[in-house]
Amino acid sequence: MSTTVSSPRPGTPRHAGAPDNPAAMSAKPVSWKTPVLLAAFALIALVFFGFLAPNRNASFGISTGEDFFQLPALDINAFAGGIVLSALLVGLAAYSIYLKTKGRPAPGWLTVTFIVLFVAAFLIWVVGGARTPSISLAGLIAGSVTLAVPLVFGSLSGVLCERVGVVNIAIEGQLLGGAFTAAIVASMTQNPFIGLLAAAVAGALVSMVLALFSIKYLVNQIIVGVVLNVLVSGVTGFLFSTVMQEDSDRYNSPPGLDAIEIPVLSSIPIIGPILFRQTLVGYLMYIAVLVVWVGLFKTRWGLRVRAVGEHPQAADTLGINVNATRFWNVTLGGAVAGIGGSFFTLVAIDSFTKEISGGRGFIALAALIFGRWNPIGAFFAALLFGFADNLQSIVTIIGTPVPSQFMAMLPYLVTVLAVAGLVGKSRGPAASGIPYVKG
Amino acid sequence: MSDKHPPKHADGGHGTTPSGRHHHTTPAEEETAAVVSVDTAGGAMEPSAVPATAQSGQLPGGPDTLLRRIFTGSGMVSVLAVLLALIIGGLLIASTDQRVATTAGYFLARPTDFLAAVWDAATRSYIALFQGSVFNPRGNSVAAQFAPFMETLTIATPLITAGLGVALAFRAGLFNIGAQGQIIVAGIFAAWVGFALHLPFGLHLLLVLVAGIAGGALWGGLVGVLKARTGAHEVILTIMFNYIALYFLRYLLNTPAFQRPGESNPISPILDPTAVYPQILGTQYRLHLGFILAIAATVLVWWLLNRSTVGFEFRAVGANPKAAQTAGINVSRSTILVMAIAGGLAGMSGVAQVAGTEKVLTDGVAATYGFDAITVALLGRSTPWGTFAAGLLFGAFRAGAVQMQIQTGTPIDIVLVVQSLIVLFIAAPPLVRAIFGMNPRRKKPARAAKSRQAATTGGAA
């Protein structure tokens, strides 16, 4: 999906003074979008999280009972904390405006820091205004990582497919297929590891249909993706109703994957549970992110993949088999998403239900775009969305004035802002979505 | 077909099509164009973004004999695609059937038993599907016998209008995955006018309709604006907007303004009797005025696409935005307008739901109509009447599936399977032809593919 954001499109009102000469387009001026948006959000933070914050303490528990040394809970005055953080936000926004006047774009760290500070200010405000102004920060973060696992796998699948030039709207279907297969195979073999493998195979199969139709039959990739989601939903729903519900002991009671604790390291506060107290799927997530990143940007394979995704003709001229590369990459992506799907039935819930993936494939798609088609970026975007997801349930428990529905809406809103180019530039692989016909 | 003719007018550019050329042609030519356009249902010849690969109905080059056209044409492919999907669905039903499993145990001894069981399992479900959607011979009266068909029409109503919205956007080269969200926002607007305002008969319903269409148009148009202004991809935008609409609806249903007094569930008050569609064939059927409006909408979209300047611009933009831009068409305006109209059409489905079928607003107001609308539009090859027919077919599936589940225990989900398979097969005619062994010319597909590439990339890139 070439969400080309800043290149002028036909019909888009051009920036004042931009010449109509295509050669001059590349040197177009830095957009006002980011500074303006940052300033707007900084003002929101200043008013709501700063001036309108309640004058009481928000308490963040840092240590859990299992840690080997205990840190005291962090008590922050919501009013003071809000003012300080929003002042920092205003400063960052002012800096980006200053850079803009010098004709320079806001650097990446600025946007990232802004997001982190904004989230922190928001958190202090939410907790400070709650009925019970106390949450466990460790639990919040650990929960976010857990919820982010399928999102990370899904967005990695998206990265693998889009980098090679195939739009993958079928992430949802791949997750769902993986979840179903993991449940049924793990139940029948009573072995979660075989279930995990089967989930990868199922995801790959879904992906192969996508690859077959979009590469061989040149069917529009978005159509195939949309239809595949419906197909997988129908097949899994059908088999769930006919097979699984008939004999759920035999077909729908998969043994779960247990968390593997790495001794000593897992007792480090905050970081321990995140990095060293995960299930196999959780560890695989970290490995997959690193492997995909290294693979894409540091190996010959990755260079080829990106060449196919950016300029298939050039890649073809150099002797790369474009369509074969696409086919196998898309298949690999499906396998990755399938593993992510197994998270639902082998880790989160110990049985399959209809539509268990619940639209997370689309959030994964959002994470992919917000992470700018980069595995590491997608990982952090997925974490952010997992955080929003987790915060949504916590907000309901501690009782804050913010409706939980708005928290649930957040990932989608953020994505709209991202694709609309309001949060920096987000551009996908050039040839993504375009079938390649040789000659 | 349009590839064959050189563009007659410079301003038409690449997007000039037989049916669109009537602006500058003689009445006789216009008539021919109209016939061709209806004959091929338009879709087969438009280089629109969507069923681009489904366009191999015409074989490039060489005279087409009538017989070949019938057997290799897009119509035949559609029929075969439906047949193939039904066969695979039947096999899926049979594979989970108890008796099939038993007879499979002694398959080698008596294979006929097994085959009979497979046939029986599949046909039993499909007969129940048919009886639940078209004609039930066991009904007490003629009215009762045709009740399933009326139910089909009722369910088809939102599918048709939402499908038209998706189809219209497709023709302009835009993927409107957002019918779901547009239905929801329309439902919110229409329902609020329906239960919060108390107006006289006639005016109230009109206002409900207008509010719903405006809501859908707003939600769709917003995507159009964002796409036109920032170049963001409409697929991502519409998917995200679907969820934003859903969560917004869920939020509203928990606020005093929308929640029914004294109710703890997220459900709105019932709409005023003055605000709901009248039942057009008496109170024994749920069929309501919305269906007539769906027919009217189909006519309107047909007129818009094939007879109006705006529609011509839409199709030109869909065929080749750059050429359209060069020819002086305002692509931004076109994008915004087409998304707003598409949203308005989907909005009609929202109105049909809250003012016709459900009469209240819940968070399930859109059911899966918005997503089904995509398959409806694809099956209908993005033509107005094709979409209408596809809406009826999928409406029949939906209506019949309920009966099928009651009578034979076959889960409703089988409809999703059949539906998506139909669309997959229709989108890949070479596959269907290969399966039925009727690939007429081996050498041609490559060429066809090449000429199609431009169309495929045109709108989707």
mmCIF file with all atom_site columns, C-alpha atoms in Angstrom, chain A residues 1-6 9-14 33 169 209 213 217-220 222-224 226-228 230-231 233-235 237-239 241-243 246 313 354 358-359 362 365-366 369 403 405-406 408-409 411-413 415-416 419-421 433-439, chain B residues 49-51 53 92-93 96 98 175 177 226-233 235-237 239-241 243-244 247-248 250-251 254 321-322 325 330-332 335 374-375 378 409-411 413-414 416-417 420-421 423-425 427-428 430-431 446 449-450 452-453 456-457 460-461:
data_model
loop_
_atom_site.group_PDB
_atom_site.id
_atom_site.type_symbol
_atom_site.label_atom_id
_atom_site.label_alt_id
_atom_site.label_comp_id
_atom_site.label_asym_id
_atom_site.label_entity_id
_atom_site.label_seq_id
_atom_site.pdbx_PDB_ins_code
_atom_site.Cartn_x
_atom_site.Cartn_y
_atom_site.Cartn_z
_atom_site.occupancy
_atom_site.B_iso_or_equiv
_atom_site.pdbx_formal_charge
_atom_site.auth_seq_id
_atom_site.auth_comp_id
_atom_site.auth_asym_id
_atom_site.auth_atom_id
_atom_site.pdbx_PDB_model_num
ATOM 1   C CA . MET A 1 1   ? 0.000   0.000   0.000   1.00 0.00 ? 1   MET A CA 1
ATOM 2   C CA . SER A 1 2   ? 1.825   3.005   -1.153  1.00 0.00 ? 2   SER A CA 1
ATOM 3   C CA . THR A 1 3   ? 0.582   5.431   1.396   1.00 0.00 ? 3   THR A CA 1
ATOM 4   C CA . THR A 1 4   ? 2.699   8.090   -0.081  1.00 0.00 ? 4   THR A CA 1
ATOM 5   C CA . VAL A 1 5   ? 2.034   10.983  2.079   1.00 0.00 ? 5   VAL A CA 1
ATOM 6   C CA . SER A 1 6   ? 4.089   13.925  1.231   1.00 0.00 ? 6   SER A CA 1
ATOM 7   C CA . ARG A 1 9   ? -0.761  13.744  -5.730  1.00 0.00 ? 9   ARG A CA 1
ATOM 8   C CA . PRO A 1 10  ? -2.755  14.851  -8.663  1.00 0.00 ? 10  PRO A CA 1
ATOM 9   C CA . GLY A 1 11  ? -5.415  17.134  -7.420  1.00 0.00 ? 11  GLY A CA 1
ATOM 10  C CA . THR A 1 12  ? -3.839  17.807  -4.094  1.00 0.00 ? 12  THR A CA 1
ATOM 11  C CA . PRO A 1 13  ? -3.472  21.500  -3.561  1.00 0.00 ? 13  PRO A CA 1
ATOM 12  C CA . ARG A 1 14  ? 0.203   22.074  -3.856  1.00 0.00 ? 14  ARG A CA 1
ATOM 13  C CA . LYS A 1 33  ? 1.736   19.284  9.666   1.00 0.00 ? 33  LYS A CA 1
ATOM 14  C CA . ILE A 1 169 ? -4.982  -7.315  4.534   1.00 0.00 ? 169 ILE A CA 1
ATOM 15  C CA . VAL A 1 209 ? -3.899  -18.556 -1.158  1.00 0.00 ? 209 VAL A CA 1
ATOM 16  C CA . PHE A 1 213 ? -4.423  -15.366 -6.297  1.00 0.00 ? 213 PHE A CA 1
ATOM 17  C CA . TYR A 1 217 ? -4.047  -14.736 -11.138 1.00 0.00 ? 217 TYR A CA 1
ATOM 18  C CA . LEU A 1 218 ? -3.271  -11.040 -10.627 1.00 0.00 ? 218 LEU A CA 1
ATOM 19  C CA . VAL A 1 219 ? -6.380  -10.558 -8.543  1.00 0.00 ? 219 VAL A CA 1
ATOM 20  C CA . ASN A 1 220 ? -6.212  -7.317  -6.657  1.00 0.00 ? 220 ASN A CA 1
ATOM 21  C CA . ILE A 1 222 ? -6.749  -5.993  -1.264  1.00 0.00 ? 222 ILE A CA 1
ATOM 22  C CA . ILE A 1 223 ? -9.723  -7.930  -2.578  1.00 0.00 ? 223 ILE A CA 1
ATOM 23  C CA . VAL A 1 224 ? -8.054  -11.265 -1.907  1.00 0.00 ? 224 VAL A CA 1
ATOM 24  C CA . VAL A 1 226 ? -10.593 -8.936  2.451   1.00 0.00 ? 226 VAL A CA 1
ATOM 25  C CA . VAL A 1 227 ? -12.186 -12.072 1.061   1.00 0.00 ? 227 VAL A CA 1
ATOM 26  C CA . LEU A 1 228 ? -9.688  -14.351 2.777   1.00 0.00 ? 228 LEU A CA 1
ATOM 27  C CA . VAL A 1 230 ? -14.212 -13.747 5.500   1.00 0.00 ? 230 VAL A CA 1
ATOM 28  C CA . LEU A 1 231 ? -13.281 -17.194 4.237   1.00 0.00 ? 231 LEU A CA 1
ATOM 29  C CA . SER A 1 233 ? -13.766 -16.662 9.578   1.00 0.00 ? 233 SER A CA 1
ATOM 30  C CA . GLY A 1 234 ? -16.388 -18.833 7.865   1.00 0.00 ? 234 GLY A CA 1
ATOM 31  C CA . VAL A 1 235 ? -14.338 -22.020 7.807   1.00 0.00 ? 235 VAL A CA 1
ATOM 32  C CA . GLY A 1 237 ? -16.647 -20.750 12.563  1.00 0.00 ? 237 GLY A CA 1
ATOM 33  C CA . PHE A 1 238 ? -18.152 -23.692 10.713  1.00 0.00 ? 238 PHE A CA 1
ATOM 34  C CA . LEU A 1 239 ? -15.670 -26.205 12.041  1.00 0.00 ? 239 LEU A CA 1
ATOM 35  C CA . SER A 1 241 ? -19.735 -25.246 15.497  1.00 0.00 ? 241 SER A CA 1
ATOM 36  C CA . THR A 1 242 ? -19.656 -28.697 13.942  1.00 0.00 ? 242 THR A CA 1
ATOM 37  C CA . VAL A 1 243 ? -16.470 -30.341 15.162  1.00 0.00 ? 243 VAL A CA 1
ATOM 38  C CA . GLU A 1 246 ? -19.509 -31.700 19.426  1.00 0.00 ? 246 GLU A CA 1
ATOM 39  C CA . GLN A 1 313 ? 11.570  -4.275  -12.834 1.00 0.00 ? 313 GLN A CA 1
ATOM 40  C CA . LYS A 1 354 ? -15.482 -17.839 17.068  1.00 0.00 ? 354 LYS A CA 1
ATOM 41  C CA . GLY A 1 358 ? -11.364 -9.924  17.355  1.00 0.00 ? 358 GLY A CA 1
ATOM 42  C CA . GLY A 1 359 ? -10.023 -7.496  14.781  1.00 0.00 ? 359 GLY A CA 1
ATOM 43  C CA . PHE A 1 362 ? -6.349  -4.848  11.640  1.00 0.00 ? 362 PHE A CA 1
ATOM 44  C CA . LEU A 1 365 ? -1.948  -3.579  10.118  1.00 0.00 ? 365 LEU A CA 1
ATOM 45  C CA . ALA A 1 366 ? -2.180  -0.239  11.867  1.00 0.00 ? 366 ALA A CA 1
ATOM 46  C CA . ILE A 1 369 ? 1.946   1.543   9.171   1.00 0.00 ? 369 ILE A CA 1
ATOM 47  C CA . PRO A 1 403 ? -14.909 6.158   28.849  1.00 0.00 ? 403 PRO A CA 1
ATOM 48  C CA . GLN A 1 405 ? -14.574 3.042   24.529  1.00 0.00 ? 405 GLN A CA 1
ATOM 49  C CA . PHE A 1 406 ? -12.331 6.004   23.804  1.00 0.00 ? 406 PHE A CA 1
ATOM 50  C CA . ALA A 1 408 ? -10.331 1.263   22.635  1.00 0.00 ? 408 ALA A CA 1
ATOM 51  C CA . MET A 1 409 ? -10.661 3.780   19.839  1.00 0.00 ? 409 MET A CA 1
ATOM 52  C CA . PRO A 1 411 ? -5.112  2.798   18.173  1.00 0.00 ? 411 PRO A CA 1
ATOM 53  C CA . TYR A 1 412 ? -7.392  3.499   15.249  1.00 0.00 ? 412 TYR A CA 1
ATOM 54  C CA . LEU A 1 413 ? -7.352  7.250   15.770  1.00 0.00 ? 413 LEU A CA 1
ATOM 55  C CA . THR A 1 415 ? -3.352  5.273   12.847  1.00 0.00 ? 415 THR A CA 1
ATOM 56  C CA . VAL A 1 416 ? -5.588  7.708   11.008  1.00 0.00 ? 416 VAL A CA 1
ATOM 57  C CA . VAL A 1 419 ? -1.481  7.643   7.591   1.00 0.00 ? 419 VAL A CA 1
ATOM 58  C CA . ALA A 1 420 ? -2.731  11.168  7.106   1.00 0.00 ? 420 ALA A CA 1
ATOM 59  C CA . GLY A 1 421 ? 0.908   12.130  7.479   1.00 0.00 ? 421 GLY A CA 1
ATOM 60  C CA . GLY A 1 433 ? -0.014  -3.617  -4.065  1.00 0.00 ? 433 GLY A CA 1
ATOM 61  C CA . ILE A 1 434 ? 1.085   -3.719  -7.675  1.00 0.00 ? 434 ILE A CA 1
ATOM 62  C CA . PRO A 1 435 ? 1.261   -7.088  -9.349  1.00 0.00 ? 435 PRO A CA 1
ATOM 63  C CA . TYR A 1 436 ? 4.361   -7.733  -11.412 1.00 0.00 ? 436 TYR A CA 1
ATOM 64  C CA . VAL A 1 437 ? 3.967   -8.941  -14.951 1.00 0.00 ? 437 VAL A CA 1
ATOM 65  C CA . LYS A 1 438 ? 7.210   -9.671  -16.653 1.00 0.00 ? 438 LYS A CA 1
ATOM 66  C CA . GLY A 1 439 ? 7.986   -7.912  -19.889 1.00 0.00 ? 439 GLY A CA 1
ATOM 67  C CA . ALA B 2 49  ? -9.793  -0.665  -10.515 1.00 0.00 ? 49  ALA B CA 1
ATOM 68  C CA . VAL B 2 50  ? -11.590 -3.543  -9.108  1.00 0.00 ? 50  VAL B CA 1
ATOM 69  C CA . PRO B 2 51  ? -12.701 -6.470  -11.046 1.00 0.00 ? 51  PRO B CA 1
ATOM 70  C CA . THR B 2 53  ? -8.803  -9.325  -13.461 1.00 0.00 ? 53  THR B CA 1
ATOM 71  C CA . LEU B 2 92  ? -17.299 -29.026 3.714   1.00 0.00 ? 92  LEU B CA 1
ATOM 72  C CA . ILE B 2 93  ? -20.779 -29.780 5.019   1.00 0.00 ? 93  ILE B CA 1
ATOM 73  C CA . THR B 2 96  ? -18.422 -32.974 9.130   1.00 0.00 ? 96  THR B CA 1
ATOM 74  C CA . GLN B 2 98  ? -21.967 -38.029 11.005  1.00 0.00 ? 98  GLN B CA 1
ATOM 75  C CA . PHE B 2 175 ? -11.596 0.709   -2.095  1.00 0.00 ? 175 PHE B CA 1
ATOM 76  C CA . ILE B 2 177 ? -13.938 -1.026  2.991   1.00 0.00 ? 177 ILE B CA 1
ATOM 77  C CA . LEU B 2 226 ? -8.347  12.850  4.125   1.00 0.00 ? 226 LEU B CA 1
ATOM 78  C CA . LYS B 2 227 ? -7.416  10.915  1.013   1.00 0.00 ? 227 LYS B CA 1
ATOM 79  C CA . ALA B 2 228 ? -7.637  13.946  -1.242  1.00 0.00 ? 228 ALA B CA 1
ATOM 80  C CA . ARG B 2 229 ? -5.773  16.257  1.118   1.00 0.00 ? 229 ARG B CA 1
ATOM 81  C CA . THR B 2 230 ? -3.078  13.999  2.484   1.00 0.00 ? 230 THR B CA 1
ATOM 82  C CA . GLY B 2 231 ? -2.905  11.077  0.088   1.00 0.00 ? 231 GLY B CA 1
ATOM 83  C CA . ALA B 2 232 ? -3.540  8.577   2.864   1.00 0.00 ? 232 ALA B CA 1
ATOM 84  C CA . HIS B 2 233 ? -4.697  5.228   1.566   1.00 0.00 ? 233 HIS B CA 1
ATOM 85  C CA . VAL B 2 235 ? -8.270  1.147   2.671   1.00 0.00 ? 235 VAL B CA 1
ATOM 86  C CA . ILE B 2 236 ? -6.446  1.884   5.903   1.00 0.00 ? 236 ILE B CA 1
ATOM 87  C CA . LEU B 2 237 ? -8.593  4.927   6.588   1.00 0.00 ? 237 LEU B CA 1
ATOM 88  C CA . ILE B 2 239 ? -10.813 0.114   8.185   1.00 0.00 ? 239 ILE B CA 1
ATOM 89  C CA . MET B 2 240 ? -9.832  2.436   11.024  1.00 0.00 ? 240 MET B CA 1
ATOM 90  C CA . PHE B 2 241 ? -12.980 4.503   10.603  1.00 0.00 ? 241 PHE B CA 1
ATOM 91  C CA . TYR B 2 243 ? -13.636 0.717   14.380  1.00 0.00 ? 243 TYR B CA 1
ATOM 92  C CA . ILE B 2 244 ? -13.821 4.346   15.423  1.00 0.00 ? 244 ILE B CA 1
ATOM 93  C CA . TYR B 2 247 ? -16.535 2.309   19.572  1.00 0.00 ? 247 TYR B CA 1
ATOM 94  C CA . PHE B 2 248 ? -18.222 5.668   19.270  1.00 0.00 ? 248 PHE B CA 1
ATOM 95  C CA . ARG B 2 250 ? -20.774 1.753   21.992  1.00 0.00 ? 250 ARG B CA 1
ATOM 96  C CA . TYR B 2 251 ? -19.913 4.877   23.929  1.00 0.00 ? 251 TYR B CA 1
ATOM 97  C CA . ASN B 2 254 ? -24.000 4.076   27.387  1.00 0.00 ? 254 ASN B CA 1
ATOM 98  C CA . PRO B 2 321 ? -6.294  9.405   -12.259 1.00 0.00 ? 321 PRO B CA 1
ATOM 99  C CA . LYS B 2 322 ? -3.326  11.012  -13.964 1.00 0.00 ? 322 LYS B CA 1
ATOM 100 C CA . GLN B 2 325 ? -6.156  15.129  -14.046 1.00 0.00 ? 325 GLN B CA 1
ATOM 101 C CA . ASN B 2 330 ? -10.663 17.743  -10.476 1.00 0.00 ? 330 ASN B CA 1
ATOM 102 C CA . VAL B 2 331 ? -9.507  14.466  -8.962  1.00 0.00 ? 331 VAL B CA 1
ATOM 103 C CA . SER B 2 332 ? -9.671  15.705  -5.372  1.00 0.00 ? 332 SER B CA 1
ATOM 104 C CA . THR B 2 335 ? -12.556 11.560  -4.635  1.00 0.00 ? 335 THR B CA 1
ATOM 105 C CA . ILE B 2 374 ? -17.797 -5.676  -0.363  1.00 0.00 ? 374 ILE B CA 1
ATOM 106 C CA . THR B 2 375 ? -18.403 -9.203  -1.564  1.00 0.00 ? 375 THR B CA 1
ATOM 107 C CA . LEU B 2 378 ? -17.358 -7.674  -6.191  1.00 0.00 ? 378 LEU B CA 1
ATOM 108 C CA . GLY B 2 409 ? -27.943 -28.166 12.061  1.00 0.00 ? 409 GLY B CA 1
ATOM 109 C CA . THR B 2 410 ? -25.543 -26.828 9.437   1.00 0.00 ? 410 THR B CA 1
ATOM 110 C CA . PRO B 2 411 ? -24.005 -23.695 10.954  1.00 0.00 ? 411 PRO B CA 1
ATOM 111 C CA . ASP B 2 413 ? -20.952 -19.860 8.852   1.00 0.00 ? 413 ASP B CA 1
ATOM 112 C CA . ILE B 2 414 ? -21.137 -22.021 5.741   1.00 0.00 ? 414 ILE B CA 1
ATOM 113 C CA . LEU B 2 416 ? -19.520 -17.000 4.703   1.00 0.00 ? 416 LEU B CA 1
ATOM 114 C CA . VAL B 2 417 ? -17.470 -19.779 3.152   1.00 0.00 ? 417 VAL B CA 1
ATOM 115 C CA . SER B 2 420 ? -16.101 -15.676 -0.078  1.00 0.00 ? 420 SER B CA 1
ATOM 116 C CA . LEU B 2 421 ? -15.328 -18.580 -2.399  1.00 0.00 ? 421 LEU B CA 1
ATOM 117 C CA . VAL B 2 423 ? -15.890 -13.850 -4.934  1.00 0.00 ? 423 VAL B CA 1
ATOM 118 C CA . LEU B 2 424 ? -12.457 -15.489 -5.043  1.00 0.00 ? 424 LEU B CA 1
ATOM 119 C CA . PHE B 2 425 ? -13.397 -17.572 -8.061  1.00 0.00 ? 425 PHE B CA 1
ATOM 120 C CA . ALA B 2 427 ? -11.993 -12.617 -9.407  1.00 0.00 ? 427 ALA B CA 1
ATOM 121 C CA . ALA B 2 428 ? -9.854  -15.291 -11.036 1.00 0.00 ? 428 ALA B CA 1
ATOM 122 C CA . PRO B 2 430 ? -8.591  -18.317 -15.515 1.00 0.00 ? 430 PRO B CA 1
ATOM 123 C CA . LEU B 2 431 ? -8.763  -20.549 -12.464 1.00 0.00 ? 431 LEU B CA 1
ATOM 124 C CA . ALA B 2 446 ? -0.317  -13.312 -20.984 1.00 0.00 ? 446 ALA B CA 1
ATOM 125 C CA . ALA B 2 449 ? -2.763  -9.834  -18.227 1.00 0.00 ? 449 ALA B CA 1
ATOM 126 C CA . LYS B 2 450 ? -0.461  -7.185  -19.546 1.00 0.00 ? 450 LYS B CA 1
ATOM 127 C CA . ARG B 2 452 ? -4.962  -5.442  -17.509 1.00 0.00 ? 452 ARG B CA 1
ATOM 128 C CA . GLN B 2 453 ? -2.005  -4.486  -15.437 1.00 0.00 ? 453 GLN B CA 1
ATOM 129 C CA . THR B 2 456 ? -5.162  -3.090  -11.779 1.00 0.00 ? 456 THR B CA 1
ATOM 130 C CA . THR B 2 457 ? -2.600  -0.599  -10.698 1.00 0.00 ? 457 THR B CA 1
ATOM 131 C CA . ALA B 2 460 ? -5.101  0.420   -6.167  1.00 0.00 ? 460 ALA B CA 1
ATOM 132 C CA . ALA B 2 461 ? -1.665  1.899   -6.161  1.00 0.00 ? 461 ALA B CA 1
#
